[in-house]
Short mmCIF file of C-alpha atoms and ligand atoms in Angstrom, two decimals:
data_model
loop_
_atom_site.label_atom_id
_atom_site.label_comp_id
_atom_site.label_asym_id
_atom_site.label_seq_id
_atom_site.Cartn_x
_atom_site.Cartn_y
_atom_site.Cartn_z
CA MET G 1 -12.25 22.62 -2.40
CA MET G 2 -10.69 19.17 -1.73
CA ALA G 3 -6.21 19.29 -1.21
CA LEU G 4 -5.13 17.67 -4.14
CA GLY G 5 -4.35 13.58 -4.41
CA CYS G 6 -7.95 13.51 -3.42
CA ARG G 7 -10.30 14.35 -6.29
CA GLY G 8 -9.33 14.38 -9.94
CA ASP G 9 -7.30 11.20 -9.50
CA VAL G 10 -6.89 9.18 -13.17
CA GLY G 11 -7.65 5.72 -13.19
CA SER G 12 -8.21 3.06 -10.97
CA ARG G 13 -6.45 2.55 -7.42
CA LEU G 14 -4.23 -0.27 -8.40
CA GLU G 15 -3.14 2.13 -11.33
CA ARG G 16 -2.77 5.28 -9.50
CA VAL G 17 -1.01 3.89 -6.19
CA ASP G 18 -0.32 0.09 -6.47
CA ARG G 19 1.94 -0.54 -9.46
CA PRO G 20 3.63 2.52 -8.88
CA PHE G 21 4.41 1.16 -5.34
CA TYR G 22 5.08 -2.07 -6.68
CA GLU G 23 7.88 -0.67 -9.68
CA GLU G 24 9.43 1.69 -7.74
CA ARG G 25 10.07 0.18 -4.84
CA LEU G 26 9.18 -3.51 -4.31
CA ARG G 27 9.63 -5.73 -7.99
CA ALA G 28 13.67 -4.75 -8.18
CA PHE G 29 14.13 -6.25 -4.88
CA LEU G 30 12.30 -8.97 -4.61
CA PRO G 31 13.45 -12.14 -6.00
CA GLU G 32 11.99 -13.80 -9.02
CA ARG G 33 11.06 -16.88 -7.00
CA MET G 34 9.34 -16.49 -3.70
CA LEU G 35 7.68 -18.62 -0.48
CA ASP G 36 5.29 -17.34 1.43
CA PHE G 37 5.07 -19.44 4.51
CA HIS G 38 2.03 -18.52 5.86
CA THR G 39 -1.72 -18.51 4.79
CA HIS G 40 -5.04 -19.67 5.48
CA ILE G 41 -7.18 -20.96 3.28
CA TYR G 42 -10.83 -22.83 4.46
CA ARG G 43 -14.77 -22.84 4.26
CA ALA G 44 -16.54 -20.95 6.29
CA ALA G 45 -18.03 -24.19 7.68
CA PHE G 46 -14.90 -24.34 9.35
CA THR G 47 -14.40 -21.73 11.68
CA GLY G 48 -17.25 -21.14 12.96
CA VAL G 49 -17.06 -17.20 13.00
CA ARG G 50 -20.19 -15.49 11.56
CA LYS G 51 -19.47 -11.59 10.08
CA ALA G 52 -22.58 -10.44 12.63
CA ASN G 53 -19.97 -11.65 15.70
CA ALA G 54 -17.31 -10.13 14.47
CA ARG G 55 -15.23 -8.51 17.51
CA THR G 56 -11.73 -7.98 16.43
CA TRP G 57 -9.86 -6.80 13.07
CA PRO G 58 -9.10 -10.14 10.82
CA GLU G 59 -12.57 -11.82 12.21
CA HIS G 60 -13.49 -7.88 10.14
CA PHE G 61 -11.41 -7.65 7.17
CA THR G 62 -10.58 -11.72 6.78
CA PRO G 63 -13.11 -13.18 3.84
CA VAL G 64 -15.69 -15.52 4.78
CA SER G 65 -13.80 -18.05 2.63
CA TRP G 66 -10.43 -18.57 0.66
CA GLY G 67 -8.62 -20.71 -1.24
CA VAL G 68 -5.81 -21.24 -3.46
CA PRO G 69 -7.62 -20.02 -6.24
CA ALA G 70 -8.07 -16.95 -4.73
CA LEU G 71 -4.69 -17.17 -2.76
CA LYS G 72 -3.07 -17.42 -6.47
CA ARG G 73 -5.58 -14.51 -7.45
CA TYR G 74 -4.38 -12.12 -4.94
CA TYR G 75 0.00 -12.96 -6.05
CA GLU G 76 -0.74 -12.02 -9.53
CA ARG G 77 -2.41 -9.45 -8.34
CA LEU G 78 0.03 -7.97 -6.08
CA PHE G 79 3.52 -9.53 -7.33
CA PRO G 80 3.72 -9.48 -11.34
CA GLY G 81 6.40 -11.76 -13.09
CA LYS G 82 6.75 -13.30 -9.91
CA GLN G 83 6.29 -16.80 -8.94
CA VAL G 84 4.86 -16.98 -5.59
CA GLU G 85 4.17 -21.07 -3.50
CA PRO G 86 2.32 -20.55 -0.28
CA VAL G 87 2.54 -22.75 2.76
CA CYS G 88 -1.46 -23.35 3.60
CA PHE G 89 -2.92 -24.34 7.07
CA GLY G 90 -6.61 -23.84 7.55
CA MET G 91 -8.46 -21.01 9.90
CA PRO G 92 -7.52 -21.91 13.95
CA THR G 93 -10.42 -20.39 15.43
CA ALA G 94 -12.11 -21.21 19.07
CA ALA G 95 -15.27 -23.16 17.08
CA ALA G 96 -12.99 -24.31 14.01
CA ASP G 97 -14.19 -27.76 13.07
CA VAL G 98 -10.38 -29.23 13.30
CA ASP G 99 -10.92 -32.24 10.45
CA ALA G 100 -12.87 -30.81 8.49
CA SER G 101 -10.48 -28.08 8.02
CA ASN G 102 -7.31 -30.19 7.81
CA ALA G 103 -9.86 -32.21 5.00
CA PHE G 104 -9.72 -29.41 2.73
CA VAL G 105 -6.45 -28.26 3.50
CA ALA G 106 -4.83 -31.97 2.01
CA GLU G 107 -7.37 -31.93 -1.02
CA SER G 108 -6.77 -28.14 -1.89
CA ALA G 109 -2.64 -29.45 -1.50
CA ARG G 110 -3.48 -32.14 -3.71
CA ALA G 111 -5.01 -30.27 -6.37
CA TYR G 112 -2.81 -27.46 -6.66
CA GLY G 113 0.33 -28.70 -5.61
CA VAL G 114 0.66 -26.57 -2.42
CA ARG G 115 2.54 -26.95 0.67
CA ALA G 116 0.28 -27.88 3.53
CA PHE G 117 0.53 -27.78 7.36
CA LEU G 118 -1.59 -30.08 9.67
CA LEU G 119 -3.98 -27.71 11.91
CA SER G 120 -3.22 -29.95 15.55
CA SER G 121 -5.47 -30.19 18.80
CA PRO G 122 -3.81 -30.74 21.85
CA ARG G 123 -6.14 -32.82 22.71
CA TRP G 124 -5.45 -35.88 20.04
CA SER G 125 -2.51 -38.36 21.96
CA ALA G 126 0.62 -38.61 19.49
CA ARG G 127 -0.86 -41.99 17.60
CA GLU G 128 -4.28 -39.84 16.42
CA LEU G 129 -1.58 -37.21 16.06
CA GLU G 130 0.32 -39.34 13.20
CA GLU G 131 -2.76 -40.55 12.15
CA ARG G 132 -3.49 -37.97 10.94
CA LEU G 133 0.08 -37.12 9.83
CA ASP G 134 -0.10 -41.00 7.74
CA ALA G 135 -3.03 -39.75 5.90
CA GLY G 136 -2.16 -36.56 4.27
CA PRO G 137 0.46 -34.39 2.39
CA PHE G 138 2.23 -32.25 5.67
CA LEU G 139 5.18 -30.81 5.91
CA GLY G 140 4.24 -29.10 9.30
CA LEU G 141 2.27 -28.47 12.22
CA LYS G 142 0.38 -25.10 12.76
CA PRO G 143 -1.34 -25.39 16.85
CA TYR G 144 -2.68 -22.23 18.49
CA PRO G 145 -3.24 -21.08 21.33
CA VAL G 146 -7.26 -20.56 21.05
CA LEU G 147 -7.36 -24.45 20.13
CA ALA G 148 -6.36 -25.59 23.87
CA GLY G 149 -9.49 -22.94 25.07
CA SER G 150 -7.34 -19.34 25.45
CA SER G 151 -4.77 -17.79 24.39
CA GLU G 152 -3.47 -17.32 28.27
CA CYS G 153 -2.15 -20.58 28.66
CA SER G 154 1.41 -22.19 28.05
CA ILE G 155 3.26 -22.97 24.34
CA PHE G 156 2.91 -27.18 26.18
CA ALA G 157 -1.02 -26.31 26.60
CA PHE G 158 -1.65 -26.77 22.91
CA LEU G 159 1.57 -28.02 21.80
CA PRO G 160 2.23 -31.30 24.04
CA PRO G 161 5.20 -32.63 24.30
CA ALA G 162 3.69 -35.66 22.91
CA HIS G 163 3.58 -33.60 19.49
CA LEU G 164 7.03 -31.61 19.86
CA ARG G 165 8.73 -35.49 20.24
CA VAL G 166 6.60 -36.23 16.70
CA ALA G 167 7.49 -33.16 14.89
CA GLU G 168 11.09 -33.88 16.00
CA GLU G 169 10.89 -37.21 15.23
CA ARG G 170 9.31 -37.12 11.68
CA GLY G 171 11.15 -33.81 10.73
CA LEU G 172 8.58 -31.66 10.49
CA CYS G 173 7.51 -28.01 11.22
CA VAL G 174 5.98 -26.46 13.97
CA LEU G 175 5.01 -23.16 12.98
CA LEU G 176 4.36 -21.07 16.64
CA HIS G 177 1.50 -18.52 17.16
CA LEU G 178 2.89 -17.20 20.67
CA PRO G 179 0.37 -16.92 23.63
CA ARG G 180 0.08 -14.52 26.25
CA ALA G 181 -0.84 -10.71 26.02
CA GLY G 182 3.13 -10.43 26.34
CA ARG G 183 3.82 -11.72 23.51
CA LEU G 184 7.22 -12.45 22.61
CA ALA G 185 8.45 -10.23 25.73
CA ASP G 186 6.93 -12.41 28.09
CA PRO G 187 9.32 -14.20 30.61
CA ALA G 188 7.35 -17.40 30.73
CA ASN G 189 6.89 -17.55 26.87
CA ILE G 190 10.82 -17.14 26.32
CA ALA G 191 11.51 -19.51 29.46
CA GLU G 192 9.22 -22.36 27.20
CA LEU G 193 11.12 -21.66 23.65
CA HIS G 194 14.34 -22.30 25.29
CA GLU G 195 12.50 -25.68 27.33
CA VAL G 196 11.68 -26.52 24.06
CA SER G 197 14.95 -25.98 22.54
CA GLN G 198 17.07 -27.61 25.07
CA LYS G 199 14.85 -30.69 24.89
CA TYR G 200 13.88 -30.99 21.37
CA PRO G 201 17.59 -29.59 19.97
CA ARG G 202 16.92 -31.39 16.29
CA LEU G 203 13.19 -29.69 15.82
CA LYS G 204 12.33 -27.42 12.93
CA LEU G 205 10.43 -24.45 14.96
CA VAL G 206 9.67 -20.99 13.43
CA ILE G 207 8.03 -18.34 15.40
CA ALA G 208 5.19 -16.48 13.92
CA HIS G 209 5.02 -13.49 13.14
CA ILE G 210 8.12 -12.25 15.10
CA GLY G 211 6.29 -13.56 18.27
CA ARG G 212 3.32 -10.93 17.57
CA ALA G 213 6.06 -8.20 18.72
CA TYR G 214 4.54 -5.52 15.98
CA CYS G 215 6.20 -2.63 17.11
CA LEU G 216 9.68 -1.98 18.42
CA PRO G 217 9.47 -2.33 22.77
CA ASN G 218 8.37 -5.69 22.10
CA ALA G 219 10.94 -6.81 19.83
CA GLU G 220 13.37 -5.06 21.67
CA ARG G 221 12.18 -7.21 24.71
CA GLY G 222 11.91 -10.06 23.51
CA LEU G 223 14.44 -10.54 20.75
CA PRO G 224 17.56 -10.12 22.13
CA LEU G 225 16.80 -13.43 24.47
CA LEU G 226 15.72 -15.74 21.50
CA ARG G 227 19.77 -15.53 19.91
CA ASP G 228 20.68 -17.75 21.90
CA CYS G 229 18.85 -20.54 20.46
CA PRO G 230 20.14 -20.93 16.90
CA GLN G 231 17.64 -22.79 15.39
CA LEU G 232 14.67 -21.37 16.51
CA MET G 233 13.02 -19.16 13.34
CA PHE G 234 11.03 -16.52 13.05
CA ASP G 235 8.31 -15.81 10.34
CA PHE G 236 7.48 -11.88 10.31
CA SER G 237 3.90 -12.13 8.27
CA ALA G 238 1.65 -9.25 9.37
CA SER G 239 3.78 -7.72 10.67
CA ALA G 240 5.45 -4.48 9.36
CA ASN G 241 7.20 -1.91 11.27
CA PRO G 242 11.00 -0.92 9.78
CA ASP G 243 12.52 -1.32 13.02
CA VAL G 244 11.34 -4.76 14.34
CA PHE G 245 12.49 -5.69 11.13
CA ALA G 246 16.06 -4.18 11.56
CA LEU G 247 16.73 -5.18 15.34
CA ALA G 248 15.41 -8.77 13.59
CA LEU G 249 18.77 -8.69 11.52
CA GLN G 250 20.52 -7.36 13.76
CA GLU G 251 19.87 -10.04 16.69
CA VAL G 252 18.99 -13.59 14.93
CA GLY G 253 20.34 -12.32 10.86
CA PRO G 254 18.62 -13.42 7.67
CA GLN G 255 19.73 -16.56 8.39
CA ARG G 256 16.66 -17.01 10.60
CA LEU G 257 14.23 -14.97 9.23
CA ILE G 258 11.52 -16.84 6.69
CA PHE G 259 9.19 -14.20 5.02
CA GLY G 260 5.12 -14.90 4.64
CA THR G 261 2.15 -12.95 4.41
CA ASP G 262 -1.09 -14.15 6.60
CA LEU G 263 -3.00 -13.97 3.92
CA PRO G 264 -6.21 -13.63 4.15
CA ALA G 265 -5.98 -11.16 6.98
CA VAL G 266 -4.03 -9.13 5.78
CA ALA G 267 -5.88 -9.04 2.19
CA PHE G 268 -6.50 -5.47 2.48
CA ARG G 269 -5.58 -1.64 1.71
CA ALA G 270 -3.28 -0.09 5.36
CA LYS G 271 -1.03 1.32 6.55
CA ARG G 272 0.81 -0.02 9.32
CA ILE G 273 1.52 2.28 12.60
CA CYS G 274 2.63 2.26 16.29
CA GLU G 275 2.27 4.25 19.31
CA GLY G 276 4.61 2.59 21.52
CA ASP G 277 3.69 -0.82 21.57
CA HIS G 278 0.18 -0.26 20.51
CA TYR G 279 -0.05 -0.94 16.71
CA ILE G 280 -2.38 0.49 14.55
CA ASN G 281 -3.79 -0.38 11.27
CA ILE G 282 -5.10 2.63 9.15
CA VAL G 283 -7.07 1.78 6.36
CA ALA G 284 -10.12 3.41 4.30
CA ARG G 285 -13.18 2.90 6.02
CA SER G 286 -13.89 0.52 9.41
CA ARG G 287 -17.20 -0.43 11.14
CA THR G 288 -14.97 -2.55 14.15
CA ASP G 289 -14.67 -0.25 17.03
CA ASP G 290 -11.48 -2.34 17.69
CA PRO G 291 -8.68 -0.20 19.12
CA HIS G 292 -6.28 -1.57 16.46
CA ILE G 293 -7.83 -0.20 13.64
CA ARG G 294 -8.25 3.45 12.93
CA VAL G 295 -10.04 5.47 9.98
CA ALA G 296 -7.61 7.72 7.21
CA ASP G 297 -8.92 11.02 6.36
CA PRO G 298 -10.28 11.04 2.91
CA CYS G 299 -6.90 11.99 1.16
CA GLU G 300 -4.67 9.08 3.27
CA ALA G 301 -7.14 6.64 2.59
CA GLY G 302 -7.03 7.26 -1.46
CA ARG G 303 -3.28 7.03 -1.39
CA LEU G 304 -2.88 4.13 1.32
CA THR G 305 -1.72 0.65 -0.79
CA PHE G 306 -1.71 -2.87 0.08
CA PHE G 307 -0.93 -4.16 3.79
CA VAL G 308 2.10 -6.92 2.36
CA TYR G 309 3.19 -3.88 -0.03
CA GLU G 310 4.51 -2.25 3.02
CA GLN G 311 5.22 -4.97 5.17
CA VAL G 312 7.52 -5.86 2.25
CA GLU G 313 9.08 -1.90 1.95
CA ALA G 314 9.67 -2.65 5.76
CA PHE G 315 11.57 -5.54 5.17
CA ARG G 316 13.13 -3.54 2.19
CA GLN G 317 13.75 -0.51 4.22
CA ALA G 318 15.52 -2.68 7.03
CA ALA G 319 17.31 -5.26 4.48
CA LEU G 320 19.02 -1.76 2.47
CA ALA G 321 19.83 -0.43 6.35
CA ALA G 322 21.65 -3.34 7.03
CA GLY G 323 23.20 -4.15 3.67
CA LEU G 324 22.00 -7.61 3.09
CA SER G 325 23.12 -9.12 -0.30
CA ALA G 326 20.89 -10.21 -2.58
CA ALA G 327 21.31 -13.62 -1.75
CA ASP G 328 20.47 -12.52 1.40
CA ILE G 329 17.33 -11.89 0.42
CA GLU G 330 16.74 -14.85 -1.44
CA ASP G 331 17.49 -16.64 1.58
CA VAL G 332 14.69 -14.97 3.92
CA PHE G 333 12.31 -15.09 0.60
CA ARG G 334 12.45 -18.94 -0.29
CA ARG G 335 15.24 -20.53 0.48
CA ASN G 336 15.01 -20.81 4.49
CA ALA G 337 11.54 -21.89 3.95
CA LEU G 338 13.18 -24.96 1.70
CA ARG G 339 15.73 -25.58 3.81
CA LEU G 340 14.01 -25.86 7.11
CA LEU G 341 10.94 -27.95 5.14
CA TYR G 342 13.23 -30.31 3.52
CA GLY G 343 16.93 -30.26 5.39
ZN1 ZN N 1 -2.17 -16.49 10.37
#
């Protein structure tokens, strides 16, 4: 006989699990208007990723193509009654067709009125970057380590000084995914972030995923060392640890945090746990042997809700503990991003 909660449940998962989670915890906490600072839109032809070759969990779980209509449907499903506006950019993969990705994003931005960032190839000169910026409605740059050929590289290998100067002069945001296995705690990353902050004091730099410090030990080693770079912002997309969020609120405060999801990489139901500094996504089913994935037992699987709900819930817990005001929460979920984009 199966335990209570495993069987005999009435209604769809959306009605049984997701809606109550949203209504009881998230709806009243979230502002009416939200801005999602971190989303990818792309067609399969631009990424070079084939499901048959998928190795990592994002390659397994991320849809082969995704556009603004799918993103909007997902928001409507997750956040009924709220208005969510995305910032969109292409999917940076080692085999990405960067120009085709950016053309698709530019076309989508015009067709649907969404904000867009440009995937930037480190191979471009300043002039080649500026030509692309002049042609499209881009408010920021999305450089990415693998576009320089490796994730074990200097920040300047994929975000060259020539691009930093263009971004600073034009007032563009730069959404930076940190390289190196040491992530936010890597001393070379910390030193380079200080260097960028000193040399480009007006640069609008946002560190994606809180520097990939998904678990507390990494965040504890890195965040306090960036407290003294006041213009550095952090998006907390794909991050779902309340202790990391509590530390971020303590070290850098709500004015330097920006909500983002990283959809569609996290368009699944999953719960995130940490074992030491190793994060694990607990999912209902999986065919990947990625060490960041663990399959739930059948009872737990039936209770899993959207990863994005777990993310917002983790932030809510930290926000409540830190005594954030409703105005602080509106800042994190929308106004900090708007100030950065247009300030
Ligand atoms: Zn992303």
